[in-house]
Coordinates of C-alpha atoms in Angstrom, one line a residue:
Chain A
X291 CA -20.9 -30.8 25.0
X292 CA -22.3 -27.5 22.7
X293 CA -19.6 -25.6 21.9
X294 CA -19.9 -22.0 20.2
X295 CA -17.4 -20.7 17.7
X296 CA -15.7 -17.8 19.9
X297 CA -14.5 -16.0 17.0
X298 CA -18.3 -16.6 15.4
X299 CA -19.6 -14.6 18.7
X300 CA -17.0 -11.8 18.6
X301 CA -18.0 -11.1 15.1
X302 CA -21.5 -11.1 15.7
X303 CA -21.3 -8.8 18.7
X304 CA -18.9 -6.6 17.0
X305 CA -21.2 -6.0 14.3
X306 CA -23.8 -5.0 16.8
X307 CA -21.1 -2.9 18.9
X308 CA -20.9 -0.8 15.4
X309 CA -24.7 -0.6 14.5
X310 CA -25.2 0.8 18.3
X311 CA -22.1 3.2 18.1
X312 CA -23.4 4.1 14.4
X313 CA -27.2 4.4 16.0
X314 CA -26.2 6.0 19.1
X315 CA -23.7 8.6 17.4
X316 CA -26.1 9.8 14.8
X317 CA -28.8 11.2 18.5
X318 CA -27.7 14.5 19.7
X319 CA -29.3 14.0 22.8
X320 CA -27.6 11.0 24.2
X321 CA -29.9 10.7 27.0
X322 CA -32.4 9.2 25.0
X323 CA -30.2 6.4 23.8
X324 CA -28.6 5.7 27.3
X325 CA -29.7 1.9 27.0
X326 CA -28.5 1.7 23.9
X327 CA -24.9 3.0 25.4
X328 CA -24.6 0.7 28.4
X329 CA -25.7 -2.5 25.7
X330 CA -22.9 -1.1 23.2
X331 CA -20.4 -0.1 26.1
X332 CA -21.2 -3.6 27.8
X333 CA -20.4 -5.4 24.5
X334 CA -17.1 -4.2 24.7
X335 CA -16.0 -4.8 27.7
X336 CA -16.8 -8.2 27.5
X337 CA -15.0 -8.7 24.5
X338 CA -12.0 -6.8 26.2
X339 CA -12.2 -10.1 28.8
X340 CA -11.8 -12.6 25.8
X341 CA -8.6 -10.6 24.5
X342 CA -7.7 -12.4 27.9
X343 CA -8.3 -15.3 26.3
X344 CA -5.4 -17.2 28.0
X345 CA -6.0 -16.9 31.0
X346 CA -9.3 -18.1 31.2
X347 CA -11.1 -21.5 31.6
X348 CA -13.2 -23.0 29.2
X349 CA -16.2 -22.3 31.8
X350 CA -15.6 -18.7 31.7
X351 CA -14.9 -18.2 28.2
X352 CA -18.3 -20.0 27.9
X353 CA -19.9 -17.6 30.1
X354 CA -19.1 -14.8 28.6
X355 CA -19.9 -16.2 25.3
X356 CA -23.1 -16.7 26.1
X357 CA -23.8 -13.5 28.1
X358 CA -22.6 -11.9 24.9
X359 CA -24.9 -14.0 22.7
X360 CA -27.7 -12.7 24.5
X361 CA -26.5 -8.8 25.0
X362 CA -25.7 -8.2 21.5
X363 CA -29.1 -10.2 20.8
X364 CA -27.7 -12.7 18.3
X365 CA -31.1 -14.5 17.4
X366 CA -30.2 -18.2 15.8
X367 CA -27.0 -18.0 16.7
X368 CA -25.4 -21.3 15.6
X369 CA -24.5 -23.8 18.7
X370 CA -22.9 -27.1 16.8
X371 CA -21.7 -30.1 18.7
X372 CA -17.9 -30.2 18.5
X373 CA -17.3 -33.0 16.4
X374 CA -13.1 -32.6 16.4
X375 CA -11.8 -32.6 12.6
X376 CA -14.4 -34.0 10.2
X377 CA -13.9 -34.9 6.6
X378 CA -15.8 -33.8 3.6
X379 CA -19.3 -36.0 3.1
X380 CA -18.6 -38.4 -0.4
X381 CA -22.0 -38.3 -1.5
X382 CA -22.6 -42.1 -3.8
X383 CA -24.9 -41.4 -6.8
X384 CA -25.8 -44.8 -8.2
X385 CA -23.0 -47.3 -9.4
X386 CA -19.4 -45.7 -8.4
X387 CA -20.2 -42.2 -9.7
X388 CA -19.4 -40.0 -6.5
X389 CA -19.6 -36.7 -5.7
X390 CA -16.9 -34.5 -3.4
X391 CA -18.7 -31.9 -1.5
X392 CA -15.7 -29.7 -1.4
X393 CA -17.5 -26.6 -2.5
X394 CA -16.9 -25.1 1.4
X395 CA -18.8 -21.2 1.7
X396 CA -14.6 -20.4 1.8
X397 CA -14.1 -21.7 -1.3
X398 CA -16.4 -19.4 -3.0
X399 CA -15.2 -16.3 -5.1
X400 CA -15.9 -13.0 -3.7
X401 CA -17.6 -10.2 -5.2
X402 CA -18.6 -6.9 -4.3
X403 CA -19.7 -2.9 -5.4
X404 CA -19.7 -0.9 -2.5
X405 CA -21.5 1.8 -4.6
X406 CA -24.1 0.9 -6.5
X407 CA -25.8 4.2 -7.7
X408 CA -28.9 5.0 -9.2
X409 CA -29.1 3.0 -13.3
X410 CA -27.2 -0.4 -13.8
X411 CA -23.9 -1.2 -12.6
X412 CA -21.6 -4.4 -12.8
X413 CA -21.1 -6.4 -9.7
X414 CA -19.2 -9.0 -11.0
X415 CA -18.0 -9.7 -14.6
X416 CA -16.4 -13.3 -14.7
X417 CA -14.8 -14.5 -18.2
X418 CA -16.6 -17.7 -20.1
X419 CA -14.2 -20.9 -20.2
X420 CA -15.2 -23.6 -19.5
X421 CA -18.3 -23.2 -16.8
X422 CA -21.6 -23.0 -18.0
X423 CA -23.7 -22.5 -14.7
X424 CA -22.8 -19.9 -11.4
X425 CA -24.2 -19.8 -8.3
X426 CA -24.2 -16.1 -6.3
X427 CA -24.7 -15.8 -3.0
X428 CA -25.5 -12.4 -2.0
X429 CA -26.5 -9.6 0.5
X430 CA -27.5 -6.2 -0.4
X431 CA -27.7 -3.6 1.4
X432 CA -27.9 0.2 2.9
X433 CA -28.2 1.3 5.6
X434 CA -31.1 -0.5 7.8
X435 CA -32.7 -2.2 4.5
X436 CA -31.3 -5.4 3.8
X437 CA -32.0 -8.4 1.9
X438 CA -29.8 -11.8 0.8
X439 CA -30.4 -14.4 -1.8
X440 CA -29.3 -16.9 -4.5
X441 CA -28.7 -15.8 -8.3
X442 CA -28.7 -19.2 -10.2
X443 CA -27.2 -18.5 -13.7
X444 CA -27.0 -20.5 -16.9
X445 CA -25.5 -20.1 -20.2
X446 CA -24.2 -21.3 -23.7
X447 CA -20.9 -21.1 -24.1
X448 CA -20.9 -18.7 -26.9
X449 CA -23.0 -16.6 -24.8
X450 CA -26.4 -16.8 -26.9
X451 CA -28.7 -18.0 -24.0
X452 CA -28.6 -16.9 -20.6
X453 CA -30.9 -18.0 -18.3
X454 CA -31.0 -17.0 -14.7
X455 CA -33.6 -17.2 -11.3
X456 CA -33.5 -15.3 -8.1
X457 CA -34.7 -16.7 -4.8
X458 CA -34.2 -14.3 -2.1
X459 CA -35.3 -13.5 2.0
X460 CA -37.8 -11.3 2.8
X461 CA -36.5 -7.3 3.1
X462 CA -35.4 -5.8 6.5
X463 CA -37.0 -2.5 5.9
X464 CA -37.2 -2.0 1.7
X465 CA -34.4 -3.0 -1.0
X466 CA -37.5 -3.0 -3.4
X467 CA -34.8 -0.2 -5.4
X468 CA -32.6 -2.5 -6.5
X469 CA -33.3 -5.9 -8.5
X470 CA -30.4 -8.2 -9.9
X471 CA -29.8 -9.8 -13.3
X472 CA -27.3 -11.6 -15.6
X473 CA -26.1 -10.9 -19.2
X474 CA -23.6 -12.0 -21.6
X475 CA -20.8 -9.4 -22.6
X476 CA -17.8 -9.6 -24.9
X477 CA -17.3 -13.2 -23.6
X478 CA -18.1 -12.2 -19.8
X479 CA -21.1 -13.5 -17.5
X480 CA -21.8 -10.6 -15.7
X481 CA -24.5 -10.0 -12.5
X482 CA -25.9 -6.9 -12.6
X483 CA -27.5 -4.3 -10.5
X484 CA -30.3 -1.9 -11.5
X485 CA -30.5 0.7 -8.9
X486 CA -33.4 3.5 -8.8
X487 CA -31.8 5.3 -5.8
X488 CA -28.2 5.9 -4.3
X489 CA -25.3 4.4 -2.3
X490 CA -26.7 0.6 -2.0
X491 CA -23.8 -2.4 -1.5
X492 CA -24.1 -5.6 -3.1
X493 CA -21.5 -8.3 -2.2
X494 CA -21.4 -11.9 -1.8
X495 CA -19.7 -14.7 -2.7
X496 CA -19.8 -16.6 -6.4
X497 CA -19.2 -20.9 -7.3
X498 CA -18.7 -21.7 -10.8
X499 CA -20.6 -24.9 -11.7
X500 CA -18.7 -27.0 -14.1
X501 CA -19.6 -29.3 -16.7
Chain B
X234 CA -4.3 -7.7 -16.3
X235 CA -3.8 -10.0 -12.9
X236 CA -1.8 -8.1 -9.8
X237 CA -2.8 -9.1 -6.6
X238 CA -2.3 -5.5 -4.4
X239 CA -1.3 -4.8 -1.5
X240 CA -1.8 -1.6 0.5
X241 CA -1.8 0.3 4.0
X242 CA -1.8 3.5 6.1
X243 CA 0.7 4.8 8.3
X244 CA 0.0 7.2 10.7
X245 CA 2.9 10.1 12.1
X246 CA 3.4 10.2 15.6
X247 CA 2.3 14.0 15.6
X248 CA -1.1 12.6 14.4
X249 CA -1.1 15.6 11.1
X250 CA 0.1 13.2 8.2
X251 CA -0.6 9.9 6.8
X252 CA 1.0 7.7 4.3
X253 CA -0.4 5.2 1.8
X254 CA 1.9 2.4 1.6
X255 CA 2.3 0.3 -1.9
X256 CA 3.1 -3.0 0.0
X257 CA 2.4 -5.1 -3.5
X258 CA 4.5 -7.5 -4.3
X259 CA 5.7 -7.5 -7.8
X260 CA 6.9 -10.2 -9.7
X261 CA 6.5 -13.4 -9.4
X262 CA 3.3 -14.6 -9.7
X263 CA 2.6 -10.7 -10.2
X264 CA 3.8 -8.3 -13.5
X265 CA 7.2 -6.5 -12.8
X266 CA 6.9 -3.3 -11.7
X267 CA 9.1 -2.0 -14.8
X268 CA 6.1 -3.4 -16.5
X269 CA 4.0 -0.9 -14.7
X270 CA 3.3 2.5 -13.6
X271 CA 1.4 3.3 -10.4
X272 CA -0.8 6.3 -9.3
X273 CA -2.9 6.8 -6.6
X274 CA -5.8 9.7 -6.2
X275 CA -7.1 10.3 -2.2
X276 CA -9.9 12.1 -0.7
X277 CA -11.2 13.1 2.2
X278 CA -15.0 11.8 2.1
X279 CA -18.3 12.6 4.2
X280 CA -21.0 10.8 4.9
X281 CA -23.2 12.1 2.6
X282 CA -20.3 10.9 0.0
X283 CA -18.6 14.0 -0.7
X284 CA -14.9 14.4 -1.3
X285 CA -12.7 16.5 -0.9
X286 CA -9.4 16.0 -2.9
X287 CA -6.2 14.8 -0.9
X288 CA -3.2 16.5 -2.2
X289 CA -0.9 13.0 -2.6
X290 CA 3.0 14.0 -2.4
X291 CA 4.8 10.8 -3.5
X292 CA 8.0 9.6 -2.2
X293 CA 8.9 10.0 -6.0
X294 CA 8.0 11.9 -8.3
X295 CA 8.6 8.8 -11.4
X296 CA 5.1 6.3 -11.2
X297 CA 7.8 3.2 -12.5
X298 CA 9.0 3.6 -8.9
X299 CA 6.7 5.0 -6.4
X300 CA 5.6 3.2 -3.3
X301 CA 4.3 5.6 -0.9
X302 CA 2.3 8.9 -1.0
X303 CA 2.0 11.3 2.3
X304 CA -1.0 12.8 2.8
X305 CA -3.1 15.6 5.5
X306 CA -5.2 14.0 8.2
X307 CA -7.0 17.4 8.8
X308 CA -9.6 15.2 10.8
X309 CA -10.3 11.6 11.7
X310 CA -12.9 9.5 9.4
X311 CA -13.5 8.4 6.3
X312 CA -10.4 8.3 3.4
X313 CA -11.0 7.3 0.2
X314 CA -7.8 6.2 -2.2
X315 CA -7.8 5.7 -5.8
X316 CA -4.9 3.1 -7.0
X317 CA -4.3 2.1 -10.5
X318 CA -1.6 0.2 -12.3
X319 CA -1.0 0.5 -16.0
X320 CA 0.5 -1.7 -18.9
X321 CA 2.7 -0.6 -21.5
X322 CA 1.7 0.3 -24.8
X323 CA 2.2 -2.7 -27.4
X324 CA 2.2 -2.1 -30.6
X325 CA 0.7 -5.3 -31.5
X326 CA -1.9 -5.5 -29.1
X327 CA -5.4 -5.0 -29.8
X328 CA -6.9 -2.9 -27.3
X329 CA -10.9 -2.7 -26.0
X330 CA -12.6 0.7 -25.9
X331 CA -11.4 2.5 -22.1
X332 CA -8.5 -0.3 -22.0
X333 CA -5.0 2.5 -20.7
X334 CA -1.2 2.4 -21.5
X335 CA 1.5 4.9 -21.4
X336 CA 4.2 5.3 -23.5
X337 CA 7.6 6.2 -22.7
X338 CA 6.8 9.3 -21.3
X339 CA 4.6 7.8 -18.6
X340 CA 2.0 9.9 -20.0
X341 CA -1.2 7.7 -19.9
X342 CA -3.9 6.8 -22.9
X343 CA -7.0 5.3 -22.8
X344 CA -8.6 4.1 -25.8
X345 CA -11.5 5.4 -27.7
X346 CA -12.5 2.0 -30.0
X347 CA -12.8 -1.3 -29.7
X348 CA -10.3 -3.0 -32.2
X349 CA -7.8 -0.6 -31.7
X350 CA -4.6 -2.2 -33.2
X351 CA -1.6 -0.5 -34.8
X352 CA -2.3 2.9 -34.1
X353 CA 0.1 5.4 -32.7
X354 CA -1.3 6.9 -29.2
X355 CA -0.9 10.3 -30.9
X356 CA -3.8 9.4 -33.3
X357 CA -6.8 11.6 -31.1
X358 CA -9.3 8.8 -33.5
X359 CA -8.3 6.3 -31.6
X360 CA -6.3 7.2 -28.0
X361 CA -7.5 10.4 -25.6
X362 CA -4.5 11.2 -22.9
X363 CA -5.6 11.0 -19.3
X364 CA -4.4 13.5 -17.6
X365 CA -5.5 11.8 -13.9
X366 CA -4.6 8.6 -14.4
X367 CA -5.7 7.1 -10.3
X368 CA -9.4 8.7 -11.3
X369 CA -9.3 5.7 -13.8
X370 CA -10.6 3.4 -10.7
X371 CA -13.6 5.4 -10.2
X372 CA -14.6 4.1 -13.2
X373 CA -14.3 -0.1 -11.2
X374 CA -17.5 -2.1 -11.8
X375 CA -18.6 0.6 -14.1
X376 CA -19.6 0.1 -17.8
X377 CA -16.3 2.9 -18.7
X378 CA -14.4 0.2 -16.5
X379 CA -11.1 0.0 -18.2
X380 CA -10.3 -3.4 -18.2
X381 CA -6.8 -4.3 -18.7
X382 CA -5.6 -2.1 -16.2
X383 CA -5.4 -3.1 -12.0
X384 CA -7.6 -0.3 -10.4
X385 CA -8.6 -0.3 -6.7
X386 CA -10.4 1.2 -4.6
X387 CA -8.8 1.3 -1.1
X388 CA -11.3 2.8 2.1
X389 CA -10.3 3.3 5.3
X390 CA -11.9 4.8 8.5
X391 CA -8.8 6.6 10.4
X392 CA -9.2 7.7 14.0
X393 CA -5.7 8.8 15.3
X394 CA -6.6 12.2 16.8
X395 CA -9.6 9.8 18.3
X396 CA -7.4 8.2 19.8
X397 CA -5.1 10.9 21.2
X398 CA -8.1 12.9 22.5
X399 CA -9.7 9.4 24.6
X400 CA -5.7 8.8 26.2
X401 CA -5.3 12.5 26.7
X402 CA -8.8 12.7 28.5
X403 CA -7.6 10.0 30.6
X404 CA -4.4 11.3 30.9
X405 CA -6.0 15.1 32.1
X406 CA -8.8 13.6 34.5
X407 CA -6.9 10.9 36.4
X408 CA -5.0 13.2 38.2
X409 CA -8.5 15.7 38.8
X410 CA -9.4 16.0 42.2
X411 CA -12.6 18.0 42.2
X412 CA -14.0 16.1 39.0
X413 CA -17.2 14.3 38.8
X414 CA -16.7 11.1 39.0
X415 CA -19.3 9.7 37.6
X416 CA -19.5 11.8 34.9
X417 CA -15.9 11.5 33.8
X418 CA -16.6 7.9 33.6
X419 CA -19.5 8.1 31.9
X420 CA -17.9 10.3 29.1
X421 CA -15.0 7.2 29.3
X422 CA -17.6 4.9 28.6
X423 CA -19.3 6.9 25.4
X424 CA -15.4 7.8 24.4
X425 CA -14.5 4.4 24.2
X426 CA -17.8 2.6 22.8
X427 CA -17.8 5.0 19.8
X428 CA -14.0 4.5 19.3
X429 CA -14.3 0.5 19.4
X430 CA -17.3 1.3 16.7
X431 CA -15.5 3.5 14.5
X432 CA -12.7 0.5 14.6
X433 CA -15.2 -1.8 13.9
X434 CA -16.4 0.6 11.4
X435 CA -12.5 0.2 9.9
X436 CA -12.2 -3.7 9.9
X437 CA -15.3 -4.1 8.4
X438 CA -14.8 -1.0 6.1
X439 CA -18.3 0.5 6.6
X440 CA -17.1 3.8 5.6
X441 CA -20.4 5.8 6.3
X442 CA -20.5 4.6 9.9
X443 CA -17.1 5.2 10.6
X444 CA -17.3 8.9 9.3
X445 CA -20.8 9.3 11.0
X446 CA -19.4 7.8 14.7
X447 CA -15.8 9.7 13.9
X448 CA -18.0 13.4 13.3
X449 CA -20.1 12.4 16.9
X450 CA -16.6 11.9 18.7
X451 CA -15.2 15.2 17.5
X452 CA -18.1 17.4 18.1
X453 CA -18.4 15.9 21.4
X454 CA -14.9 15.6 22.6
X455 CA -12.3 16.7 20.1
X456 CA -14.1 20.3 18.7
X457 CA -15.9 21.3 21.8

């Protein structure tokens, strides 16, 4: 049996119930957007019926799930198999060296500036112990332009050589204003944000690769 | 400096006055409070990112004690607060350039140097007073970010007289006889979808939506 994540699917569509209030709130003439209002006003109300959660069977809720998947146009929306509870992989490099995978999206470190403005800002500063590599996940974003990437960063523990590569999506609309780097300051790794216009957010999530 | 904060809005029933709440918990894993002192800044921000100043009246007027600041909801939308909490001044402690203390008239310092050790806040070389201490945590992710303070920046999208206005519309047309039907249900339809957004807008704290979906809902049902 495919099973969605219901609270995967009420996120998704609640995101798009707030881009179509945002889109539809910023048209004076509201008869222009009327499709846009019944596909917002719809979204609701069919994530009203899942606050009724208890009361329905797994057959409705998997209806509406799935009518909501396809009115709040959540493209690639994940459908796993429900596999009950599943234990992290071991992963067996060689002899009896093995590796945990318990680095988990939730166990990342989260980061954000809601507000970065035109010149460079800090996104994250994180203090040099005893990592040497990080990983940062990230989005940025404003308004309709949007990209998100990986920032792979490496470094000297005295901070003498910092190395770092970006490998990012394509850009909904243009985020060409704002590139990403790493430097070394007064014993922090820090990502950076270079900004040649206004308002953008960067945000994501960091993992500290140990030695 | 690591404190883990903790803080919330409460809304008056007569829908005119909020209050931030200080919910941290301190000790414990966190500093004392009588290690600290708290202040808190608020504004009333557009979309465009303008702000208007929040006049804050604390439930006392000493920052070692504080835990809650009323404020004017002249309109629903966007609110901006400014929280900081600030060491002590240690004699023995070298302090960054832009690290903050007060001494022990709660008046707070930044510092001007790095390597600042030994020398009396008085000294203007080497300490500035701030006479705005919250505005410190505009300052968050910025290269003036002082560092061994707590700062935070706390955003919220607040929609009480929203919410008032879509009941009370409710409230005034279910009892209409000659209404419009369909029309009254179509404005509960718009009502509600921008509301749910701007709640959205809240959870997800995507300030500039909120404010732009809170300024539709007035000027189509709240102003007009």
């Amino acid at each position: 049996m495919l099973q969605a994540t219901q609270s995967s699917v009420q996120y998704a569509s609640r995101t798009k119930l707030l881009d179509l209030a945002y889109s539809t709130a910023q048209k004076q003439n509201l008869k222009k957007v009327q499709a846009e209002i019944a596909q917002g006003s719809k979204i609701f109300y069919w994530l009203r019926a899942l606050d009724y959660d208890a009361y329905l069977t797994q057959e409705q809720r998997e209806k509406i799930w799935y009518c909501l998947i396809e009115l709040a146009d959540i493209n690639d929306f994940p459908i796993a198999p429900t596999l009950g509870t599943v234990n992290r992989p071991n992963i067996n490099v060689g002899g009896t060296t093995t590796i945990t995978n318990n680095n988990t999206y939730s166990d990342g470190t989260p980061f954000e500036n809601t507000d970065v403005d035109t010149g460079t800002e800090t996104v994250v500063s994180i203090p040099v112990t005893d990592d040497y590599g990080a990983i940062f996940h990230y989005t940025i974003r404003n308004g309709v332009n949007q990209r998100s990437g990986v920032v792979i960063a490496s470094w000297l523990s005295n901070g003498s050589s910092v190395v770092y590569s970006e490998d990012c999506t394509e850009d909904i609309g243009d985020t060409s204003d704002v590139t990403l780097s790493v430097d070394y300051n007064s014993g922090n790794i820090r990502l950076l944000a270079t900004a040649t216009s206004n308002n953008w957010t960067v945000e994501g999530k960091y993992y500290l690769i140990h030695s | 400096m690591a404190l883990d904060v903790t803080l919330s809005v409460d809304i008056s029933s007569d829908r005119l006055t909020g209050t931030l709440n200080d919910d941290t918990t301190y000790g414990g894993s966190n500093p004392s409070r009588a290690a600290l002192r708290v202040f808190a800044d608020g504004y009333k921000m557009t979309a465009d990112n303008t702000a208007t100043t929040l006049t804050l009246t604390s439930n006392t007027s000493d920052p070692q004690t504080v835990t809650s600041w009323d404020f004017d909801i002249s309109e629903d939308g966007w609110f901006k607060f400014y929280y900081v909490a600030i060491p002590a001044y240690a004699g023995g402690t070298t302090y960054a350039i832009y690290d903050a203390v007060y001494d022990n008239d709660n008046t707070v310092y930044r510092s001007k140097q790095n390597g600042n050790v030994g020398n009396a806040l008085s000294n203007t070389t080497y300490w500035e007073v701030i006479t705005d201490p919250a505005a410190l945590a505009a300052n968050l992710t910025e290269t003036n970010e002082s560092l061994n303070i707590t700062s935070l920046i706390y955003q919220r999208v607040l929609t009480p007289n929203s919410e008032y206005a879509y009941s009370n519309m409710i409230g005034e047309n279910c009892s209409c006889s000659d209404c419009d039907e369909n029309e009254t249900i179509y404005d509960y339809q718009i009502f509600s979808f921008w509301l749910n957004g701007a709640l959205v807008a809240d959870e997800r704290t995507e300030v500039v939506k909120g404010e732009t979906i809170c300024r539709r809902i007035a000027s189509r049902f709240i102003d007009c």
